[in-house]
């Protein structure tokens, strides 16, 4: 039973990797390529959210200190 389960999981992982690395015939990019292209944008957005959160926390700390 363990060997069968391992084989099924391995086949699922193989199919998943094959799917996300397959090139799209229209754009010529895979899902992984698109994710790598968009990652810097997401990092910049995350930095903005981090700064916003830091300012909110500092404002809340100042309000509690009063």
C-alpha atoms as a PDB file:
ATOM      1  CA  UNK A   1       0.000   0.000   0.000  1.00  0.00           C
ATOM      2  CA  UNK A   2       2.866   2.382   0.787  1.00  0.00           C
ATOM      3  CA  UNK A   3       4.516   1.836  -2.578  1.00  0.00           C
ATOM      4  CA  UNK A   4       1.257   2.512  -4.418  1.00  0.00           C
ATOM      5  CA  UNK A   5       0.650   5.702  -2.449  1.00  0.00           C
ATOM      6  CA  UNK A   6       4.221   6.865  -3.105  1.00  0.00           C
ATOM      7  CA  UNK A   7       3.836   6.146  -6.829  1.00  0.00           C
ATOM      8  CA  UNK A   8       0.570   8.112  -6.990  1.00  0.00           C
ATOM      9  CA  UNK A   9       2.068  11.069  -5.135  1.00  0.00           C
ATOM     10  CA  UNK A  10       5.144  10.985  -7.372  1.00  0.00           C
ATOM     11  CA  UNK A  11       2.993  10.937 -10.507  1.00  0.00           C
ATOM     12  CA  UNK A  12       0.949  13.877  -9.208  1.00  0.00           C
ATOM     13  CA  UNK A  13       4.082  15.897  -8.446  1.00  0.00           C
ATOM     14  CA  UNK A  14       5.509  15.086 -11.880  1.00  0.00           C
ATOM     15  CA  UNK A  15       2.279  16.163 -13.592  1.00  0.00           C
ATOM     16  CA  UNK A  16       2.180  19.381 -11.563  1.00  0.00           C
ATOM     17  CA  UNK A  17       5.761  20.307 -12.402  1.00  0.00           C
ATOM     18  CA  UNK A  18       5.192  19.486 -16.056  1.00  0.00           C
ATOM     19  CA  UNK A  19       2.055  21.677 -16.087  1.00  0.00           C
ATOM     20  CA  UNK A  20       3.633  24.749 -14.501  1.00  0.00           C
ATOM     21  CA  UNK A  21       6.765  24.555 -16.670  1.00  0.00           C
ATOM     22  CA  UNK A  22       4.918  23.956 -19.955  1.00  0.00           C
ATOM     23  CA  UNK A  23       5.238  26.868 -22.369  1.00  0.00           C
ATOM     24  CA  UNK A  24       2.038  28.564 -23.516  1.00  0.00           C
ATOM     25  CA  UNK A  25       1.791  28.435 -27.324  1.00  0.00           C
ATOM     26  CA  UNK A  26       0.418  31.992 -27.520  1.00  0.00           C
ATOM     27  CA  UNK A  27       2.782  33.867 -25.196  1.00  0.00           C
ATOM     28  CA  UNK A  28       5.690  31.427 -25.132  1.00  0.00           C
ATOM     29  CA  UNK A  29       5.956  31.695 -21.353  1.00  0.00           C
ATOM     30  CA  UNK A  30       5.247  29.169 -18.657  1.00  0.00           C
ATOM     31  CA  UNK A  31       3.480  29.829 -15.367  1.00  0.00           C
ATOM     32  CA  UNK A  32       6.870  29.849 -13.635  1.00  0.00           C
ATOM     33  CA  UNK A  33       8.186  32.462 -16.086  1.00  0.00           C
ATOM     34  CA  UNK A  34       5.183  34.707 -15.410  1.00  0.00           C
ATOM     35  CA  UNK A  35       5.632  34.344 -11.654  1.00  0.00           C
ATOM     36  CA  UNK A  36       9.320  35.234 -11.909  1.00  0.00           C
ATOM     37  CA  UNK A  37       8.506  38.275 -14.056  1.00  0.00           C
ATOM     38  CA  UNK A  38       5.914  39.555 -11.580  1.00  0.00           C
ATOM     39  CA  UNK A  39       7.903  38.842  -8.405  1.00  0.00           C
ATOM     40  CA  UNK A  40       9.711  42.231  -8.295  1.00  0.00           C
ATOM     41  CA  UNK A  41       6.376  44.067  -8.562  1.00  0.00           C
ATOM     42  CA  UNK A  42       4.967  42.016  -5.707  1.00  0.00           C
ATOM     43  CA  UNK A  43       8.067  42.678  -3.607  1.00  0.00           C
ATOM     44  CA  UNK A  44       7.646  46.428  -4.124  1.00  0.00           C
ATOM     45  CA  UNK A  45       3.979  46.209  -3.138  1.00  0.00           C
ATOM     46  CA  UNK A  46       4.906  44.214  -0.050  1.00  0.00           C
ATOM     47  CA  UNK A  47       7.430  46.889   0.942  1.00  0.00           C
ATOM     48  CA  UNK A  48       4.697  49.508   0.651  1.00  0.00           C
ATOM     49  CA  UNK A  49       2.362  47.459   2.831  1.00  0.00           C
ATOM     50  CA  UNK A  50       5.178  46.956   5.340  1.00  0.00           C
ATOM     51  CA  UNK A  51       5.804  50.687   5.609  1.00  0.00           C
ATOM     52  CA  UNK A  52       2.068  51.312   6.019  1.00  0.00           C
ATOM     53  CA  UNK A  53       1.834  48.687   8.738  1.00  0.00           C
ATOM     54  CA  UNK A  54       4.869  50.109  10.548  1.00  0.00           C
ATOM     55  CA  UNK A  55       3.321  53.577  10.564  1.00  0.00           C
ATOM     56  CA  UNK A  56       0.005  52.212  11.846  1.00  0.00           C
ATOM     57  CA  UNK A  57       1.747  50.295  14.620  1.00  0.00           C
ATOM     58  CA  UNK A  58       3.800  53.309  15.659  1.00  0.00           C
ATOM     59  CA  UNK A  59       0.651  55.473  15.706  1.00  0.00           C
ATOM     60  CA  UNK A  60      -1.155  52.882  17.806  1.00  0.00           C
ATOM     61  CA  UNK A  61       1.810  52.675  20.191  1.00  0.00           C
ATOM     62  CA  UNK A  62       1.828  56.461  20.559  1.00  0.00           C
ATOM     63  CA  UNK A  63      -1.925  56.460  21.264  1.00  0.00           C
ATOM     64  CA  UNK A  64      -1.513  53.796  23.928  1.00  0.00           C
ATOM     65  CA  UNK A  65       1.399  55.649  25.515  1.00  0.00           C
ATOM     66  CA  UNK A  66      -0.722  58.785  26.005  1.00  0.00           C
END
